[in-house]
Amino acid sequence: MITHPSPLTHLLSIEAIKCVKARYFRAMDTKDWPLLADVFTHDARCDYREAFQSPGATTPAGTDDDILNGRDMIIAYIRKGLLPLISVHHGHMPEIEILADGTATAIWPMNDLLRFHAGPYREMRGYGHYHETYRQEDGRWRIATLKLTRLLIEMTPA
Amino acid sequence: MITHPSPLTHLLSIEAIKCVKARYFRAMDTKDWPLLADVFTHDARCDYREAFQSPGATTPAGTDDDILNGRDMIIAYIRKGLLPLISVHHGHMPEIEILADGTATAIWPMNDLLRFHAGPYREMRGYGHYHETYRQEDGRWRIATLKLTRLLIEMTPA
Amino acid sequence: MITHPSPLTHLLSIEAIKCVKARYFRAMDTKDWPLLADVFTHDARCDYREAFQSPGATTPAGTDDDILNGRDMIIAYIRKGLLPLISVHHGHMPEIEILADGTATAIWPMNDLLRFHAGPYREMRGYGHYHETYRQEDGRWRIATLKLTRLLIEMTPA
């Protein structure tokens, strides 16, 4: 169904989407997995294949294992990755568009810091963009698809 | 008194609160103490006990001296701490809620950088969240309470 | 002409300006020069004299060559500067004011990271504020003037 939201509804949706993304970041960094699950649609899809790789880098690329289908797979993947370390994820000025079909797109610049407790690296600092779509489910805007692209990744040896 | 702000008033309040927090950051980093005083309510309370300590760290925790009651104490504390160094404070995607009683809550992810001119450390980089409440005083939204929690602090020796 | 925008128009303008600035950052970092050109008015003026210098630093200051007049000069300048390196620019909580004459002012805290492929330095990390004015041209808000001031610049030798 094609809808034409009023300018006010448009702004309310944009602010709601900003809050959802803020919760995504806070949930990851405070390891609050129920809160993290709540920001995704049930059938959400995340593509983290570029999460650990600079553009043009010779380090191994992500594989299809870094594409997650469904909220449960997404939470299990993020939980496994972040549980053994300290993480900081920050999102910056987004470009959000509310579309006529009731969905939305967003591009979020981001940077993250992973501090490892063991292994060959002390920390990773990454910089990139999230490319996302949002949809309302159970009365709230939620992340429907997410793809992370990178500008740069810095690895500091232990 | 319980009020029910319109959606438009709701959005105007959220934008006003974002501006207040932006002024808090800019005032600290440009050492503009009158501007900084203006963002707090007269009876504001700040809890900076975790400002200089990573979670679980063995470094000395903050003490009750890091809890400030009233705008004057807050400004004196921040001024004393920041005057001898260069600081950069950045706030990221917030979660703001306007409450029915005319107050608001906010959680702001943040990072800060302190560059020291003397002493055993060259710089501190911190990452965490502000947990705040806001209230209108003299016709403007202002910070009423602030508590800083940390995800990570990095100290670089001189 | 003096106009008095409604509160709703006011908020729509602020969100539009935030999107323009987000495109400015993304265009620079993805080296999308047509997108970058689109965020400026035709007669925009940028002052990047402080872009590469900490306050009080003894390093050479910018010169009048770092003041750009007109969209074409701006894009040529940024393109030449960023093409040979990887850049990351992030904007944080802004203070935006919509003025009665239909223009707007904005202050944006920022940080940037330049990763060099050659030369004496491995990377530059800068922190500061953009001081800007915005104007509507061809039906869209665009950057009319921009001046970058700095809090701190860190240079890492190669």
Coordinates of C-alpha atoms in Angstrom, one line a residue:
Chain A
M1 CA 0.0 0.0 0.0
I2 CA 1.3 3.4 -0.9
T3 CA 0.9 5.9 1.9
H4 CA 1.8 9.6 2.1
P5 CA 2.8 10.4 5.6
S6 CA 2.4 14.0 6.8
P7 CA 5.6 16.1 7.4
L8 CA 5.0 15.6 11.1
T9 CA 4.7 11.8 10.8
H10 CA 7.8 11.9 8.6
L11 CA 9.8 13.7 11.4
L12 CA 8.5 11.4 14.1
S13 CA 9.6 8.4 12.1
I14 CA 13.1 9.8 11.5
E15 CA 13.5 10.5 15.3
A16 CA 12.2 7.0 16.1
I17 CA 14.7 5.4 13.7
K18 CA 17.5 7.4 15.2
C19 CA 16.5 6.0 18.6
V20 CA 16.4 2.5 17.3
K21 CA 19.9 2.8 15.9
A22 CA 21.1 4.4 19.2
R23 CA 19.7 1.3 21.0
Y24 CA 21.5 -1.0 18.6
F25 CA 24.9 0.6 19.5
R26 CA 24.2 0.8 23.3
A27 CA 22.9 -2.8 23.4
M28 CA 26.0 -4.1 21.7
D29 CA 28.4 -2.2 23.9
T30 CA 26.7 -3.0 27.2
K31 CA 26.1 -6.6 26.0
D32 CA 22.3 -6.3 26.5
W33 CA 21.1 -9.0 24.1
P34 CA 17.4 -8.8 24.8
L35 CA 17.6 -5.0 24.0
L36 CA 19.6 -5.8 20.9
A37 CA 17.1 -8.4 19.6
D38 CA 14.3 -5.8 20.1
V39 CA 15.8 -3.4 17.4
F40 CA 15.5 -6.0 14.6
T41 CA 12.5 -7.3 12.6
H42 CA 12.0 -11.0 13.0
D43 CA 13.2 -11.6 9.5
A44 CA 16.1 -9.1 9.6
R45 CA 19.2 -9.7 7.4
C46 CA 22.7 -8.5 8.3
D47 CA 25.7 -8.5 6.1
Y48 CA 28.9 -8.2 8.1
R49 CA 31.3 -9.6 5.4
E50 CA 33.3 -6.3 5.3
A51 CA 33.3 -5.9 9.1
F52 CA 36.9 -7.0 9.6
Q53 CA 38.5 -5.9 6.4
S54 CA 39.7 -2.6 4.9
P55 CA 38.8 -1.9 1.3
G56 CA 41.5 -3.4 -0.9
A57 CA 43.1 -5.2 2.0
T58 CA 44.8 -8.6 1.5
T59 CA 43.5 -9.9 4.8
P60 CA 40.9 -12.7 4.3
A61 CA 37.5 -11.4 3.4
G62 CA 34.3 -12.3 5.2
T63 CA 32.4 -15.3 4.0
D64 CA 28.8 -16.2 3.7
D65 CA 29.0 -17.1 7.4
D66 CA 29.0 -13.3 8.0
I67 CA 25.5 -13.0 6.4
L68 CA 22.9 -13.5 9.0
N69 CA 19.2 -14.3 8.3
G70 CA 16.7 -13.7 11.1
R71 CA 16.9 -12.0 14.4
D72 CA 18.1 -15.2 16.3
M73 CA 21.0 -15.7 14.0
I74 CA 22.0 -12.1 14.2
I75 CA 22.0 -12.0 18.0
A76 CA 23.9 -15.2 18.2
Y77 CA 26.5 -13.9 15.8
I78 CA 27.0 -10.6 17.5
R79 CA 26.9 -12.1 21.0
K80 CA 29.6 -14.6 20.1
G81 CA 31.8 -11.9 18.5
L82 CA 31.5 -9.3 21.3
L83 CA 31.2 -11.3 24.5
P84 CA 35.0 -11.9 24.9
L85 CA 36.0 -8.3 24.4
I86 CA 35.3 -4.7 25.2
S87 CA 33.5 -2.9 22.3
V88 CA 32.7 0.8 21.6
H89 CA 30.4 1.5 18.5
H90 CA 29.5 5.1 17.6
G91 CA 27.1 6.3 14.9
H92 CA 27.3 9.7 13.4
M93 CA 25.2 12.1 11.3
P94 CA 22.8 9.8 9.3
E95 CA 21.0 10.2 6.0
I96 CA 17.5 8.8 6.5
E97 CA 14.7 8.7 3.9
I98 CA 11.2 7.7 4.7
L99 CA 9.8 6.0 1.6
A100 CA 6.2 6.0 0.2
D101 CA 5.7 2.3 0.9
G102 CA 6.1 2.8 4.6
T103 CA 9.7 1.6 4.8
A104 CA 12.8 3.7 5.3
T105 CA 16.5 3.7 4.2
A106 CA 19.4 5.0 6.2
I107 CA 23.1 5.5 5.8
W108 CA 25.1 5.8 9.1
P109 CA 28.7 6.7 9.3
M110 CA 30.3 4.8 12.1
N111 CA 33.5 3.8 13.9
D112 CA 34.1 1.0 16.3
L113 CA 36.8 0.0 18.7
L114 CA 37.4 -3.6 19.8
R115 CA 39.7 -4.2 22.7
F116 CA 40.9 -7.8 22.8
H117 CA 41.9 -9.6 26.0
A118 CA 43.9 -12.3 24.3
G119 CA 45.3 -13.2 20.9
P120 CA 47.7 -11.5 18.5
Y121 CA 46.0 -8.1 18.5
R122 CA 45.5 -5.6 21.3
E123 CA 42.7 -3.7 19.5
M124 CA 40.9 -3.0 16.2
R125 CA 39.7 0.4 15.2
G126 CA 37.3 0.4 12.3
Y127 CA 35.6 3.2 10.2
G128 CA 32.8 2.8 7.7
H129 CA 29.1 3.1 6.9
Y130 CA 26.0 1.1 7.7
H131 CA 23.6 0.9 4.7
E132 CA 20.2 -0.1 6.2
T133 CA 16.5 -0.4 5.6
Y134 CA 13.9 -0.1 8.3
R135 CA 10.3 -1.3 8.6
Q136 CA 7.6 -1.1 11.2
E137 CA 6.8 -4.3 13.0
D138 CA 4.7 -4.7 16.1
G139 CA 4.1 -1.0 16.1
R140 CA 7.7 0.1 16.1
W141 CA 10.4 0.9 13.6
R142 CA 13.1 -1.8 13.4
I143 CA 16.2 -2.6 11.4
A144 CA 15.1 -4.9 8.5
T145 CA 18.4 -5.1 6.6
L146 CA 21.9 -4.0 7.4
K147 CA 25.1 -4.0 5.4
L148 CA 28.4 -2.7 6.8
T149 CA 31.0 -1.2 4.4
R150 CA 34.4 0.0 5.5
L151 CA 36.7 2.9 4.8
L152 CA 39.6 1.8 7.0
I153 CA 40.5 -0.8 9.6
E154 CA 43.5 -0.4 11.9
M155 CA 44.9 -3.4 13.8
T156 CA 47.2 -2.8 16.8
P157 CA 49.4 -5.8 17.7
A158 CA 49.3 -7.0 21.3
Chain B
M1 CA 1.1 18.4 36.9
I2 CA 0.7 15.8 34.2
T3 CA 0.9 17.3 30.7
H4 CA 0.4 15.6 27.4
P5 CA 2.6 17.5 24.9
S6 CA 1.6 17.3 21.3
P7 CA 3.8 15.3 18.9
L8 CA 5.2 18.6 17.5
T9 CA 6.0 19.9 21.0
H10 CA 7.6 16.5 21.7
L11 CA 9.9 16.9 18.6
L12 CA 10.7 20.5 19.5
S13 CA 11.7 19.5 23.0
I14 CA 14.0 16.7 21.6
E15 CA 15.7 19.1 19.3
A16 CA 16.1 21.7 22.0
I17 CA 17.7 19.0 24.3
K18 CA 20.1 18.0 21.6
C19 CA 21.2 21.6 21.3
V20 CA 21.7 21.9 25.0
K21 CA 23.9 18.9 25.1
A22 CA 25.9 20.2 22.0
R23 CA 26.5 23.4 23.9
Y24 CA 27.7 21.4 27.0
F25 CA 30.4 19.7 24.8
R26 CA 31.4 22.9 23.0
A27 CA 31.5 25.0 26.2
M28 CA 33.8 22.5 27.8
D29 CA 36.2 22.1 24.9
T30 CA 36.4 25.9 24.2
K31 CA 36.6 26.6 27.9
D32 CA 33.5 28.9 27.7
W33 CA 32.4 28.7 31.4
P34 CA 29.4 31.1 31.2
L35 CA 28.1 29.1 28.3
L36 CA 28.7 25.9 30.3
A37 CA 26.8 27.3 33.3
D38 CA 23.8 28.1 31.1
V39 CA 23.2 24.5 30.2
F40 CA 22.5 23.4 33.8
T41 CA 19.6 24.0 36.1
H42 CA 20.6 25.9 39.2
D43 CA 20.2 22.8 41.4
A44 CA 21.8 20.4 38.9
R45 CA 23.7 17.3 40.1
C46 CA 26.6 15.6 38.3
D47 CA 28.2 12.3 39.2
Y48 CA 31.6 12.0 37.6
R49 CA 32.9 9.2 39.9
E50 CA 33.5 6.9 36.9
A51 CA 35.0 9.6 34.7
F52 CA 38.5 8.4 35.1
Q53 CA 38.1 4.7 35.6
S54 CA 37.5 1.7 33.3
P55 CA 34.9 -0.8 34.5
G56 CA 36.7 -3.4 36.6
A57 CA 39.9 -1.4 36.7
T58 CA 42.2 -1.5 39.7
T59 CA 42.9 2.2 39.4
P60 CA 41.4 4.3 42.2
A61 CA 37.7 4.9 41.8
G62 CA 36.2 8.4 42.0
T63 CA 35.1 9.6 45.5
D64 CA 32.2 11.6 46.8
D65 CA 34.3 14.6 45.7
D66 CA 33.3 13.7 42.2
I67 CA 29.6 14.2 42.9
L68 CA 28.7 17.9 42.4
N69 CA 25.6 19.6 43.7
G70 CA 24.5 22.8 42.1
R71 CA 25.6 24.7 39.0
D72 CA 28.4 26.6 40.8
M73 CA 30.1 23.5 42.1
I74 CA 29.8 21.8 38.7
I75 CA 31.4 24.6 36.8
A76 CA 34.2 25.0 39.4
Y77 CA 34.9 21.2 39.2
I78 CA 34.9 21.1 35.4
R79 CA 36.9 24.3 35.1
K80 CA 39.6 23.1 37.5
G81 CA 39.8 19.8 35.6
L82 CA 39.9 21.0 32.1
L83 CA 41.8 24.4 32.3
P84 CA 45.3 22.9 32.3
L85 CA 44.8 20.7 29.3
I86 CA 43.3 20.3 25.8
S87 CA 40.0 18.4 25.7
V88 CA 37.7 17.0 23.0
H89 CA 34.3 15.6 24.0
H90 CA 32.0 14.2 21.4
G91 CA 28.4 13.0 21.9
H92 CA 26.8 10.5 19.5
M93 CA 23.3 9.1 18.7
P94 CA 21.1 9.8 21.8
E95 CA 18.0 8.1 23.2
I96 CA 15.8 10.9 24.5
E97 CA 12.4 10.4 26.2
I98 CA 10.1 13.3 27.0
L99 CA 8.1 12.3 30.1
A100 CA 4.5 13.1 31.0
D101 CA 5.6 15.2 34.0
G102 CA 7.4 17.7 31.7
T103 CA 10.9 16.3 32.4
A104 CA 13.0 14.2 30.0
T105 CA 15.6 11.5 30.2
A106 CA 18.6 11.0 27.8
I107 CA 21.3 8.5 27.3
W108 CA 24.2 9.8 25.2
P109 CA 27.1 7.6 24.0
M110 CA 30.3 9.7 24.3
N111 CA 34.1 9.7 23.9
D112 CA 36.6 12.1 25.2
L113 CA 40.2 12.9 24.7
L114 CA 42.3 14.7 27.2
R115 CA 45.8 15.9 26.1
F116 CA 48.0 16.7 29.1
H117 CA 50.8 19.2 29.1
A118 CA 52.6 17.7 32.1
G119 CA 52.6 14.7 34.4
P120 CA 53.0 11.0 33.8
Y121 CA 50.5 10.7 31.0
R122 CA 50.4 12.2 27.6
E123 CA 46.7 11.6 27.0
M124 CA 43.6 9.9 28.1
R125 CA 40.9 8.5 25.7
G126 CA 37.6 7.6 27.3
Y127 CA 34.4 5.9 26.1
G128 CA 31.1 5.7 27.8
H129 CA 27.6 6.9 28.3
Y130 CA 26.0 9.9 29.9
H131 CA 22.7 9.1 31.8
E132 CA 20.8 12.3 32.2
T133 CA 17.6 14.0 33.1
Y134 CA 16.5 17.4 31.8
R135 CA 14.0 20.0 33.0
Q136 CA 12.8 23.3 31.8
E137 CA 14.0 26.3 33.9
D138 CA 13.7 29.9 33.0
G139 CA 12.0 28.9 29.7
R140 CA 14.7 26.5 28.5
W141 CA 15.5 22.9 28.7
R142 CA 18.6 22.3 30.9
I143 CA 20.6 19.4 32.3
A144 CA 19.2 18.5 35.8
T145 CA 21.1 15.4 36.6
L146 CA 24.1 13.7 34.9
K147 CA 25.9 10.5 35.6
L148 CA 28.8 9.3 33.4
T149 CA 29.5 5.6 33.1
R150 CA 32.4 4.1 31.2
L151 CA 33.0 1.3 28.8
L152 CA 36.8 1.8 28.5
I153 CA 39.6 4.2 29.3
E154 CA 43.0 4.3 27.6
M155 CA 45.9 6.1 29.2
T156 CA 49.0 6.8 27.1
P157 CA 52.2 7.4 29.1
A158 CA 54.1 10.6 28.4
Chain C
M1 CA 12.3 39.3 3.0
I2 CA 11.6 38.4 6.6
T3 CA 9.7 35.2 7.0
H4 CA 8.5 33.5 10.2
P5 CA 8.6 29.7 9.5
S6 CA 6.2 27.6 11.5
P7 CA 7.7 25.3 14.2
L8 CA 7.1 22.3 11.8
T9 CA 8.9 24.0 8.9
H10 CA 11.6 24.9 11.4
L11 CA 12.1 21.2 12.4
L12 CA 12.0 20.1 8.7
S13 CA 14.7 22.6 7.9
I14 CA 16.9 21.4 10.7
E15 CA 16.6 17.8 9.6
A16 CA 17.3 18.8 6.0
I17 CA 20.4 20.6 7.1
K18 CA 21.6 17.6 9.1
C19 CA 21.2 15.5 6.0
V20 CA 23.2 17.9 3.9
K21 CA 26.0 17.9 6.3
A22 CA 25.9 14.1 6.5
R23 CA 26.2 14.0 2.6
Y24 CA 29.2 16.4 2.9
F25 CA 31.0 13.9 5.1
R26 CA 30.0 10.8 3.1
A27 CA 30.9 12.4 -0.2
M28 CA 34.4 13.4 0.9
D29 CA 35.2 10.0 2.4
T30 CA 33.8 8.0 -0.5
K31 CA 35.4 10.5 -3.0
D32 CA 32.0 11.1 -4.6
W33 CA 32.7 14.6 -6.1
P34 CA 29.4 15.2 -7.8
L35 CA 27.6 14.4 -4.5
L36 CA 30.0 16.8 -2.8
A37 CA 29.4 19.6 -5.2
D38 CA 25.6 19.2 -4.7
V39 CA 25.8 20.2 -1.0
F40 CA 27.2 23.7 -1.6
T41 CA 25.6 26.8 -3.0
H42 CA 27.1 28.0 -6.3
D43 CA 28.8 30.9 -4.6
A44 CA 29.8 29.0 -1.4
R45 CA 32.9 30.1 0.5
C46 CA 35.1 27.7 2.6
D47 CA 37.9 28.7 4.9
Y48 CA 40.2 25.8 5.6
R49 CA 43.2 27.8 6.9
E50 CA 43.1 26.1 10.2
A51 CA 42.5 22.6 8.8
F52 CA 46.1 21.4 9.3
Q53 CA 47.2 23.4 12.4
S54 CA 46.6 23.0 16.1
P55 CA 45.7 26.3 18.0
G56 CA 49.0 27.8 19.1
A57 CA 51.1 25.4 17.0
T58 CA 54.4 26.5 15.5
T59 CA 53.7 24.6 12.3
P60 CA 53.0 26.8 9.3
A61 CA 49.5 28.3 9.2
G62 CA 47.2 28.0 6.3
T63 CA 47.4 30.7 3.7
D64 CA 44.9 32.6 1.6
D65 CA 45.1 29.6 -0.8
D66 CA 43.1 27.7 1.8
I67 CA 40.1 30.1 1.3
L68 CA 38.0 28.9 -1.5
N69 CA 35.4 30.9 -3.4
G70 CA 32.7 29.1 -5.3
R71 CA 31.7 25.5 -5.6
D72 CA 34.1 24.7 -8.4
M73 CA 37.2 25.9 -6.4
I74 CA 36.0 24.1 -3.3
I75 CA 35.5 20.7 -5.0
A76 CA 38.9 21.1 -6.8
Y77 CA 40.6 21.9 -3.5
I78 CA 39.1 19.0 -1.5
R79 CA 39.5 16.6 -4.4
K80 CA 43.2 17.4 -4.7
G81 CA 43.7 17.0 -1.0
L82 CA 41.8 13.8 -0.4
L83 CA 42.4 11.8 -3.6
P84 CA 45.8 10.4 -2.6
L85 CA 44.8 9.2 0.8
I86 CA 42.1 7.5 2.9
S87 CA 39.9 9.9 4.9
V88 CA 37.3 9.5 7.6
H89 CA 35.3 12.6 8.7
H90 CA 32.7 12.5 11.5
G91 CA 30.3 15.2 12.6
H92 CA 28.7 15.2 16.0
M93 CA 25.9 16.9 17.9
P94 CA 25.3 20.2 16.0
E95 CA 23.8 23.5 17.1
I96 CA 21.6 24.7 14.3
E97 CA 19.6 28.0 14.2
I98 CA 17.1 28.9 11.5
L99 CA 17.1 32.6 11.1
A100 CA 14.3 35.0 10.3
D101 CA 15.8 35.9 6.9
G102 CA 15.5 32.3 5.6
T103 CA 19.2 31.4 6.2
A104 CA 20.6 29.2 9.0
T105 CA 23.7 28.9 11.1
A106 CA 25.3 25.7 12.4
I107 CA 28.2 24.7 14.6
W108 CA 29.3 21.1 14.1
P109 CA 31.9 19.4 16.3
M110 CA 34.0 17.1 14.2
N111 CA 37.0 14.8 14.0
D112 CA 38.9 13.6 11.0
L113 CA 41.5 10.9 10.2
L114 CA 43.8 11.1 7.2
R115 CA 45.8 8.0 6.4
F116 CA 48.7 8.8 4.1
H117 CA 50.2 6.3 1.7
A118 CA 53.5 8.2 1.3
G119 CA 55.5 11.0 2.9
P120 CA 56.8 11.7 6.4
Y121 CA 53.6 11.1 8.2
R122 CA 51.5 7.9 8.6
E123 CA 48.3 9.7 9.7
M124 CA 46.8 12.9 10.9
R125 CA 43.9 13.0 13.5
G126 CA 42.2 16.3 13.9
Y127 CA 39.5 17.6 16.2
G128 CA 37.6 20.9 15.9
H129 CA 34.4 22.7 14.9
Y130 CA 32.8 23.7 11.6
H131 CA 31.2 27.2 11.8
E132 CA 28.7 27.4 8.9
T133 CA 25.8 29.2 7.3
Y134 CA 23.2 27.5 5.1
R135 CA 20.9 28.9 2.4
Q136 CA 18.2 27.4 0.2
E137 CA 19.2 27.3 -3.5
D138 CA 17.3 25.4 -6.2
G139 CA 14.8 24.3 -3.6
R140 CA 17.3 22.7 -1.2
W141 CA 19.3 23.7 1.9
R142 CA 23.0 24.0 1.0
I143 CA 26.2 25.1 2.7
A144 CA 26.9 28.8 1.9
T145 CA 29.9 29.4 4.1
L146 CA 32.1 27.1 6.1
K147 CA 35.1 27.8 8.4
L148 CA 36.9 25.1 10.2
T149 CA 38.5 25.8 13.6
R150 CA 40.7 23.3 15.5
L151 CA 41.0 22.1 19.1
L152 CA 43.9 19.7 18.4
I153 CA 45.8 18.0 15.6
E154 CA 47.9 14.9 16.1
M155 CA 50.5 13.8 13.5
T156 CA 51.9 10.3 13.6
P157 CA 55.2 9.8 11.8
A158 CA 55.5 7.2 9.2

